CSV table of C-alpha atoms in Angstrom, one decimal:
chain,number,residue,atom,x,y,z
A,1,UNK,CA,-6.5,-9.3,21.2
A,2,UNK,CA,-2.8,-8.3,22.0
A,3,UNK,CA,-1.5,-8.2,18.5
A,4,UNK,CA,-4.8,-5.8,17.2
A,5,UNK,CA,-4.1,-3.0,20.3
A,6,UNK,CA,-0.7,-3.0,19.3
A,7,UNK,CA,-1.3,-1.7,15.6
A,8,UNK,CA,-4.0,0.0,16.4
A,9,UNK,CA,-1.7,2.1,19.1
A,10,UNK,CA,1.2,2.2,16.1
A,11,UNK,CA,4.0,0.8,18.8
A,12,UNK,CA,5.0,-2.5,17.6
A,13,UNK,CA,8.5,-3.0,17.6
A,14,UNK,CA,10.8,-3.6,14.2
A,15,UNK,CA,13.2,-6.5,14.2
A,16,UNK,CA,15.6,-4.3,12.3
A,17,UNK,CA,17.2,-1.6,14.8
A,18,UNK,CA,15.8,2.2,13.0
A,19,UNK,CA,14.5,5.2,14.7
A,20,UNK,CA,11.2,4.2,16.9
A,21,UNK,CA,8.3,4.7,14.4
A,22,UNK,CA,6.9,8.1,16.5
A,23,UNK,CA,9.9,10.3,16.6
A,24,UNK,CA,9.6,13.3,14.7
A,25,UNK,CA,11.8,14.9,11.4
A,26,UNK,CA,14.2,16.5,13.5
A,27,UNK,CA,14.8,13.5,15.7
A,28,UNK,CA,15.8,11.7,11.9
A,29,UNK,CA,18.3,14.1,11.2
A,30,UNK,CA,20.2,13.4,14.0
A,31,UNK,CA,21.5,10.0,12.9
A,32,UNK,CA,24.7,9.0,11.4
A,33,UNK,CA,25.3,8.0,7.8
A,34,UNK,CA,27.7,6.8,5.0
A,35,UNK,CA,26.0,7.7,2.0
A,36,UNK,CA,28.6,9.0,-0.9
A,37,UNK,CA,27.8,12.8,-1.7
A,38,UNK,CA,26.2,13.6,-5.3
A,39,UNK,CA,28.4,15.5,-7.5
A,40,UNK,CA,26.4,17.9,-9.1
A,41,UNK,CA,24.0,18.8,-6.1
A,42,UNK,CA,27.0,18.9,-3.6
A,43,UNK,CA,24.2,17.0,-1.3
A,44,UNK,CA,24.9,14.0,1.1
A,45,UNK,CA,21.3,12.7,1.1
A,46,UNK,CA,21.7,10.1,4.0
A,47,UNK,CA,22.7,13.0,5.9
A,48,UNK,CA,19.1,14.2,5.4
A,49,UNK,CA,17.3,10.7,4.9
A,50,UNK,CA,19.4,8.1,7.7
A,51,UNK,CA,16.9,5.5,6.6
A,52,UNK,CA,18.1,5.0,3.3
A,53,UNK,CA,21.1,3.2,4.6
A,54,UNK,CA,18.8,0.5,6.6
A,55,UNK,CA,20.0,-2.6,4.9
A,56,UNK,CA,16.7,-3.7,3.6
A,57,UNK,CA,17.3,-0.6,1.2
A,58,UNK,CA,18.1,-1.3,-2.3
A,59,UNK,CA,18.1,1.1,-5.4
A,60,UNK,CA,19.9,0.3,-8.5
A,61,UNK,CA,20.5,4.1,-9.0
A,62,UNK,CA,20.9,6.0,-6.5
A,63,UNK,CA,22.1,9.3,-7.6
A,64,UNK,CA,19.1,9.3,-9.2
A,65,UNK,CA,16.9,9.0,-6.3
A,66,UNK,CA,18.9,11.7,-5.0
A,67,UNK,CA,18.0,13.9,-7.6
A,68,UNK,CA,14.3,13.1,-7.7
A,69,UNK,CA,13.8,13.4,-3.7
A,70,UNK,CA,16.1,17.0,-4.2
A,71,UNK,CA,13.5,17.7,-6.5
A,72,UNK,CA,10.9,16.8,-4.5
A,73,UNK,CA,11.4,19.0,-1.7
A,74,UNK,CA,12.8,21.8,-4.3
A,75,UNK,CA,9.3,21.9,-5.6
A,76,UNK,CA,7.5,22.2,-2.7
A,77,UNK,CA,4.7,20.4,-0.6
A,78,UNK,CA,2.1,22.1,-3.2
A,79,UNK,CA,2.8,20.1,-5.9
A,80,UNK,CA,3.2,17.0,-3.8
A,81,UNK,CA,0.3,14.2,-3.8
A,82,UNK,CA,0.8,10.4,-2.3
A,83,UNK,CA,-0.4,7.7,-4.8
A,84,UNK,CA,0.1,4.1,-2.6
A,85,UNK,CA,-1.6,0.6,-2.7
A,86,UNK,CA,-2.9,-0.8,0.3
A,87,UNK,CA,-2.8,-4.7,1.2
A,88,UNK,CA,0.7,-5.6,2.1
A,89,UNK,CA,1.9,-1.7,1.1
A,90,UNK,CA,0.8,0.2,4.0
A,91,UNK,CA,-0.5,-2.8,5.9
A,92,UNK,CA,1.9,-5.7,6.9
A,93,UNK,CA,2.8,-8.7,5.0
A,94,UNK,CA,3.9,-10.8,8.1
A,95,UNK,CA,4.4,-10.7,11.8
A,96,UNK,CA,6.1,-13.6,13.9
A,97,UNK,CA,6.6,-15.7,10.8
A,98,UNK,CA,2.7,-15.8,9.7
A,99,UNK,CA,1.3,-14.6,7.3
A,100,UNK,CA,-1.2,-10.9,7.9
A,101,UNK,CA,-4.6,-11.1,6.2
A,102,UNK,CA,-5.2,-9.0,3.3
A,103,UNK,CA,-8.7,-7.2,3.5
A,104,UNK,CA,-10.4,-9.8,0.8
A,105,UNK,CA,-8.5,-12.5,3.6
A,106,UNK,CA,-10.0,-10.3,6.6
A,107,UNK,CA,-13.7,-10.9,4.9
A,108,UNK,CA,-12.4,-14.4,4.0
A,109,UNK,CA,-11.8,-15.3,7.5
A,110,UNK,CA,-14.1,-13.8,9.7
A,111,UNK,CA,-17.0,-15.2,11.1
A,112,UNK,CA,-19.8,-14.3,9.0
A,113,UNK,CA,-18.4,-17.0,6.4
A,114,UNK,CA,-19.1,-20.2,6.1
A,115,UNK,CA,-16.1,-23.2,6.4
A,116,UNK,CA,-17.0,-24.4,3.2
A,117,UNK,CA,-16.9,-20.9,1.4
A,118,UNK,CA,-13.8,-20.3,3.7
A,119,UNK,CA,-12.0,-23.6,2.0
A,120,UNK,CA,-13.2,-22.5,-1.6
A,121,UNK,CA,-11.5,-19.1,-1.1
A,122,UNK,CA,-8.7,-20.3,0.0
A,123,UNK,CA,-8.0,-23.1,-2.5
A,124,UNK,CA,-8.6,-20.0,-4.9
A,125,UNK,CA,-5.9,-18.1,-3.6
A,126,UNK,CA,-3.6,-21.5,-3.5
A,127,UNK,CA,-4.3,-21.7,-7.3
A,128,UNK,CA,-4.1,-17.7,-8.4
A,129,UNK,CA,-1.6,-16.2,-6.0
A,130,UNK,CA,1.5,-18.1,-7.4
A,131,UNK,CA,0.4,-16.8,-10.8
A,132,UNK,CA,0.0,-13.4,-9.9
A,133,UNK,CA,3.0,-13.3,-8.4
A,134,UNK,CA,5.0,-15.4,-11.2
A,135,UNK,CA,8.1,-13.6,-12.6
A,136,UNK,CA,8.1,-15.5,-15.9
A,137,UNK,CA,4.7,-14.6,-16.9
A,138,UNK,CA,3.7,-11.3,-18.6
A,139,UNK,CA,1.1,-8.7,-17.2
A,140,UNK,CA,-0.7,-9.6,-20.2
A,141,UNK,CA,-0.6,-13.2,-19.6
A,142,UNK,CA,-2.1,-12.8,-15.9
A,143,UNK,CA,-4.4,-10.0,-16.5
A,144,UNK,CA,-7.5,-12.5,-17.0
A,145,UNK,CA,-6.7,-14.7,-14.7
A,146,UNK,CA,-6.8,-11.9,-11.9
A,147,UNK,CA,-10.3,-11.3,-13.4
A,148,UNK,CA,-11.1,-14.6,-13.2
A,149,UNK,CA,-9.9,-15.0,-9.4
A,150,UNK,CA,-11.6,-12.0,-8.3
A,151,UNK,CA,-14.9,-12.8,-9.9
A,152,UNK,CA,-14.8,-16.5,-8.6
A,153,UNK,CA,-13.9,-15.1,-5.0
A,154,UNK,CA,-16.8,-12.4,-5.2
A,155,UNK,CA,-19.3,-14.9,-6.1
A,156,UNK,CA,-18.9,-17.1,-2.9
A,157,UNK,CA,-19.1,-13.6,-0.9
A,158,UNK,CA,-22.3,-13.4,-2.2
A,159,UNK,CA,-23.6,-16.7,-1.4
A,160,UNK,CA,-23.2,-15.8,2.4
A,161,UNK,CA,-25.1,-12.5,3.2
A,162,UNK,CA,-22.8,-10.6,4.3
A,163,UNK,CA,-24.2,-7.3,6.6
A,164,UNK,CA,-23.1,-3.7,6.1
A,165,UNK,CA,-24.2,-3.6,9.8
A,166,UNK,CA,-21.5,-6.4,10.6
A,167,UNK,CA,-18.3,-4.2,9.0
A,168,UNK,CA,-16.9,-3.1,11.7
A,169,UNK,CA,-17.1,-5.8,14.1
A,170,UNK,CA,-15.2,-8.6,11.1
A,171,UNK,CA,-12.3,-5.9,11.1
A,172,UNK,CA,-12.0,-5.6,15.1
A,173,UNK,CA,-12.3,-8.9,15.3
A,174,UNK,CA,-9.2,-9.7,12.4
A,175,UNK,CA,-5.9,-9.7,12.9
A,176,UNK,CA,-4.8,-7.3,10.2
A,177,UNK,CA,-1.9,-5.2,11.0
A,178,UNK,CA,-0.8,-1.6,9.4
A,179,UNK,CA,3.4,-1.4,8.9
A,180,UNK,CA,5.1,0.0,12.0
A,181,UNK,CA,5.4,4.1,11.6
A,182,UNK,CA,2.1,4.2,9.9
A,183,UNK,CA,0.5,7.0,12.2
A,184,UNK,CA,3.2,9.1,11.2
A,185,UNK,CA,3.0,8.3,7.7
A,186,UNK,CA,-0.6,9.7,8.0
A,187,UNK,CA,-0.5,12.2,10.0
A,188,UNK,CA,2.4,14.0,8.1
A,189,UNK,CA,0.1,14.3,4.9
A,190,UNK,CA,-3.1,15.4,6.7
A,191,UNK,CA,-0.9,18.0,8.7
A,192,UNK,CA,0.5,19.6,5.7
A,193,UNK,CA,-2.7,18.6,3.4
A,194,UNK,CA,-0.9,16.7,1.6
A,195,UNK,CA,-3.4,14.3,-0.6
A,196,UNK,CA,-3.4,10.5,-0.3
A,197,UNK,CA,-4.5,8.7,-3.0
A,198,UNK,CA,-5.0,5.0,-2.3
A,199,UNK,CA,-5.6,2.9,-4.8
A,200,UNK,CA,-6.9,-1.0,-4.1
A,201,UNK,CA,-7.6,-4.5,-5.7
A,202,UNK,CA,-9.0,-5.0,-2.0
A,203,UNK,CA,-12.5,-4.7,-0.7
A,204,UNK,CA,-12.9,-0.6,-0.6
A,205,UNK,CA,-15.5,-1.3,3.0
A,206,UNK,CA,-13.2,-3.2,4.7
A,207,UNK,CA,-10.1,-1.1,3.7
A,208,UNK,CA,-11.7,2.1,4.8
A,209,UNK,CA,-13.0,0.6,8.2
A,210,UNK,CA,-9.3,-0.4,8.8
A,211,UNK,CA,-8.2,2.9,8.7
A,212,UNK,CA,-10.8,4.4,10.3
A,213,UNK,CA,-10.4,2.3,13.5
A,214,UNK,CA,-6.9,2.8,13.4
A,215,UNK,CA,-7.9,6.7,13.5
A,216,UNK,CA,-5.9,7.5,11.0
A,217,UNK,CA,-8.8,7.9,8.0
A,218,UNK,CA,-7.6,11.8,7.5
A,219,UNK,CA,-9.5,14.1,5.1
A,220,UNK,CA,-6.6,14.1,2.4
A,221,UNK,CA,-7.5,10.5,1.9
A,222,UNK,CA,-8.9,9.6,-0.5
A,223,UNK,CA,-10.0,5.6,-1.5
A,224,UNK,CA,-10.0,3.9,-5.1
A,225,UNK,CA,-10.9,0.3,-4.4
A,226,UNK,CA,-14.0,-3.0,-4.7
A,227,UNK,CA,-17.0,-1.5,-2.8
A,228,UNK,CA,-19.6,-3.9,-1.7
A,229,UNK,CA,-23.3,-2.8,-2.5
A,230,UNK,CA,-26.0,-3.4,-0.4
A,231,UNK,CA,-29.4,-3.7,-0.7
A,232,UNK,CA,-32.1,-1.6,1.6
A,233,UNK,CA,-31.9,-4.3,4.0
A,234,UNK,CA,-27.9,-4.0,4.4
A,235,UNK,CA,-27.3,-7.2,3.0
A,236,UNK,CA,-24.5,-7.3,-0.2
A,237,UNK,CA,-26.0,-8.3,-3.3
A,238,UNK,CA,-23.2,-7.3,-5.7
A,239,UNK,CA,-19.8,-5.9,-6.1
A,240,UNK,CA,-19.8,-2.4,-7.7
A,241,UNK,CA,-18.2,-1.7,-10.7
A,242,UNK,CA,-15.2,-1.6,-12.2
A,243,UNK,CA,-13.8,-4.4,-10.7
A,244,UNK,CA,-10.3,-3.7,-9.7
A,245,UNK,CA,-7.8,-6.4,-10.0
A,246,UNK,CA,-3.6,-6.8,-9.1
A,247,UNK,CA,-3.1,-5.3,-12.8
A,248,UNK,CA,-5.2,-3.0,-13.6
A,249,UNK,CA,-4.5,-0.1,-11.8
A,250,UNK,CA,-4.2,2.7,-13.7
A,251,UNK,CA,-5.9,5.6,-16.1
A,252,UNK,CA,-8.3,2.7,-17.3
A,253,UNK,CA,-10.0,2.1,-14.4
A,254,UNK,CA,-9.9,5.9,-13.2
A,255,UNK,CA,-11.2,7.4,-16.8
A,256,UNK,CA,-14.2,7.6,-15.1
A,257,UNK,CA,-13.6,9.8,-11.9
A,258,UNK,CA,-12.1,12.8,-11.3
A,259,UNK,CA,-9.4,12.0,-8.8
A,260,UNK,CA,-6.6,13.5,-10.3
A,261,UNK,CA,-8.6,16.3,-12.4
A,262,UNK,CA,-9.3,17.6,-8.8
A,263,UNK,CA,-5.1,17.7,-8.4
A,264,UNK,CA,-3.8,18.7,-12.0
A,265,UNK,CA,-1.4,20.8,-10.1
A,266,UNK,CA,0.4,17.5,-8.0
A,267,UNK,CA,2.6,17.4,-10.7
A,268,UNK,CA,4.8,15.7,-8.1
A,269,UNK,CA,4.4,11.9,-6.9
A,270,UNK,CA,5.6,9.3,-4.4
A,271,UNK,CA,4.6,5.8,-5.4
A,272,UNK,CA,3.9,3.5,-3.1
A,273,UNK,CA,3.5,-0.1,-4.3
A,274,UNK,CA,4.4,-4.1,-3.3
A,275,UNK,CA,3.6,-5.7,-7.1
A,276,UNK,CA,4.5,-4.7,-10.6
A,277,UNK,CA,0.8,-4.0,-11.6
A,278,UNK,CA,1.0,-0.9,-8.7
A,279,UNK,CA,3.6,1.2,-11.4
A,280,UNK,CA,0.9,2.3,-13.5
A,281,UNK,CA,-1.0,3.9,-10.1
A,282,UNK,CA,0.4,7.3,-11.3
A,283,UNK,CA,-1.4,7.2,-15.4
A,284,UNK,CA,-4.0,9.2,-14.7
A,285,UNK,CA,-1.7,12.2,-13.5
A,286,UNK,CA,-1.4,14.8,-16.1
A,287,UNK,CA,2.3,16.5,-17.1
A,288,UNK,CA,4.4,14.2,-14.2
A,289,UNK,CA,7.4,16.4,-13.6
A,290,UNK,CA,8.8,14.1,-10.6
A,291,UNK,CA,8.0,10.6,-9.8
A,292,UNK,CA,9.7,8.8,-6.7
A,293,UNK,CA,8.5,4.7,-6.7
A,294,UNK,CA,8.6,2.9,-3.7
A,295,UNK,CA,8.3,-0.7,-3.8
A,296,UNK,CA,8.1,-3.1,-1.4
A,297,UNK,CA,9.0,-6.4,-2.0
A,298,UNK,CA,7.6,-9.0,0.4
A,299,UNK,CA,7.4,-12.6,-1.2
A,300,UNK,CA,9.7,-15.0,-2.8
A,301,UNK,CA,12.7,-11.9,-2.7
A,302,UNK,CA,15.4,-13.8,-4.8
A,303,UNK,CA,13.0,-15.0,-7.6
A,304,UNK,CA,11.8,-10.9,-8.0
A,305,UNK,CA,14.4,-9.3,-7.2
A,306,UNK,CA,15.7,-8.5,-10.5
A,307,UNK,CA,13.1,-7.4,-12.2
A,308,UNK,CA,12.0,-4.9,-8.8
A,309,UNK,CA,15.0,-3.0,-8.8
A,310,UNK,CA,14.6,-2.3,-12.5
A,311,UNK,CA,11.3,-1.5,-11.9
A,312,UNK,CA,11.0,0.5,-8.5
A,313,UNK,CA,13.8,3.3,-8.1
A,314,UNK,CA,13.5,2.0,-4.3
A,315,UNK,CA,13.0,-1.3,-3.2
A,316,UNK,CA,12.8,-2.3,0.4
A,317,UNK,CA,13.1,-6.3,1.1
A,318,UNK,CA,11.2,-8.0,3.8
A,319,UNK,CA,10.4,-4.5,5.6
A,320,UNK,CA,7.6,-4.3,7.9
A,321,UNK,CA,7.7,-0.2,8.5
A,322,UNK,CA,7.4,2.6,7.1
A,323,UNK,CA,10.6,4.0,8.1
A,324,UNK,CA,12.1,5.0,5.0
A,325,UNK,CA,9.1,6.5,3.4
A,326,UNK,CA,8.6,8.5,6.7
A,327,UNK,CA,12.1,9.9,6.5
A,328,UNK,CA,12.0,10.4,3.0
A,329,UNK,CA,9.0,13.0,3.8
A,330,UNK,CA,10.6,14.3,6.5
A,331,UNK,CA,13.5,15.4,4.3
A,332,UNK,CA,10.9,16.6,1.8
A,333,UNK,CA,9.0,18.7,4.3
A,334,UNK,CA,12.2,20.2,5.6
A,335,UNK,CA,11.9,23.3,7.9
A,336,UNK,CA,8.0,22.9,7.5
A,337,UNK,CA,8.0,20.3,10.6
């Protein structure tokens, strides 16, 4: 279908007029910009990152995002790592006006699942996703209820006998979309083995076929996420543990690996995240010297945006690329492009 070769060939078009998703660092650095210089580093950061003065851009502080990106690409790529949620972070929340599936929704709505299964997953999300995304209530407060969606939702995906075998052909046949600029996003990091951490309250399987047919599943990347086990026959009979919800993504759920043992010396982080639970991506990291958050807020914007920009030192409204992120690590990487 028209819409699936489009992201797969990473040349869909933004609504909002930035530099095409393909052109390289030095292109970037070409633009204009307005951006007030900071006083102590004597720098002009929109000079160096055009993107930040895209209108979707807000940051509540912006010399100190100045600083932290100075010291970013100060440090050096060496002490650099990615940490970045997946659904509706790298992939797209929306195209045309409708809704992009998530990849529990791409599993939701393929084929292989029944209509009545399909109508008790989505009068689950109907129910859970207002709560999840709810200003008023706490993390605390919401915490078991994302257990409780998640284990209601995995129980009807076991009722239908789902085939490892089939994987590949639900995702081609979806209509999930990565954000425009994506392939640059990726192929910056593998160039300059950079590492990629993504960490996901999706289903890992699908997730990782996503990327992999969009050719951009690099070695530097590296998956936290819900795998699917199957049996010797291929067929899923369970979810493997921990079960990974919205908001609880952090050092309890990674106690266990050895992700970012592997990276003590990425002292350095950008954050990548759409919700509140995706702040605590970055506990596991030992002795975090710089930390840039990224978030990206998608849904009901004038409810959340408060609480966002006192969260994230970025936040990007109702924007569907990658743009800023991309330029951000083009500044980073400097002469090294």
């Amino acid at each position: 279908m028209l819409l699936k070769a489009l992201w797969v060939r990473g040349c869909l078009v933004s609504c909002v007029e930035t530099r095409p998703a393909n052109t390289d660092c030095a292109g970037a650095r070409r633009w204009g910009v307005s951006l007030s210089t900071d006083p102590v580093l004597g720098i002009n950061l929109s000079l160096q990152v055009p993107e930040l003065e895209k209108v979707t851009v807000h940051m509540r502080n912006p010399e100190h995002v100045m600083r932290i990106i100075s010291a970013l690409r100060k440090e050096g790529i060496d002490k650099l790592q990615v940490v970045s949620d997946f659904d509706m972070t790298l992939s797209r929340f929306g195209f045309n006006g409708r809704r992009c599936p998530t990849s529990h929704n791409i599993l939701d709505n393929s084929q292989v699942i029944s209509e009545e299964v399909r109508k008790k997953l989505r009068d689950l999300l109907h129910y859970y996703y207002p709560i999840e995304i709810d200003p008023n209530r706490t993390m605390e407060e919401k915490c078991p209820l994302m257990v409780e969606w998640w284990t209601r939702a995995h129980s009807l995906l076991l009722q239908q006998k789902i085939l490892k075998s089939d994987i590949a052909k639900i995702v081609e046949e979806s209509e999930v979309m990565l954000r425009d600029g994506v392939n640059t996003f990726f192929d910056q990091l593998h160039q300059h083995n950079i590492p990629l951490f993504i960490f996901s309250a999706g289903v890992g399987d699908i997730l990782e076929e996503v990327l992999r047919q969009a050719e951009v599943f690099h070695p530097n990347v590296n998956v936290m996420s819900n795998y699917m086990d199957f049996d010797d026959e291929g067929v899923l009979r369970q979810f493997k543990e921990p079960l990974i919800h919205t908001y609880n993504k952090n050092g309890s759920v990674l106690e266990k690996t050895d992700h970012f043992q592997h990276r003590s010396s990425r002292t350095n982080i950008i954050l990548l995240g759409d919700s509140m639970g995706d702040l605590s991506m970055a506990d596991g990291v030992g002795n975090v010297e710089n930390i840039l958050t990224i978030g990206f807020l998608n849904d009901k914007v004038d409810e959340r945006r408060g609480k966002y920009r006192d969260a994230y030192d970025i936040v990007l409204e109702k924007d569907e690329t990658l743009d800023v992120v991309n330029g951000i690590l083009c500044y980073i990487l400097g002469d090294l492009n």
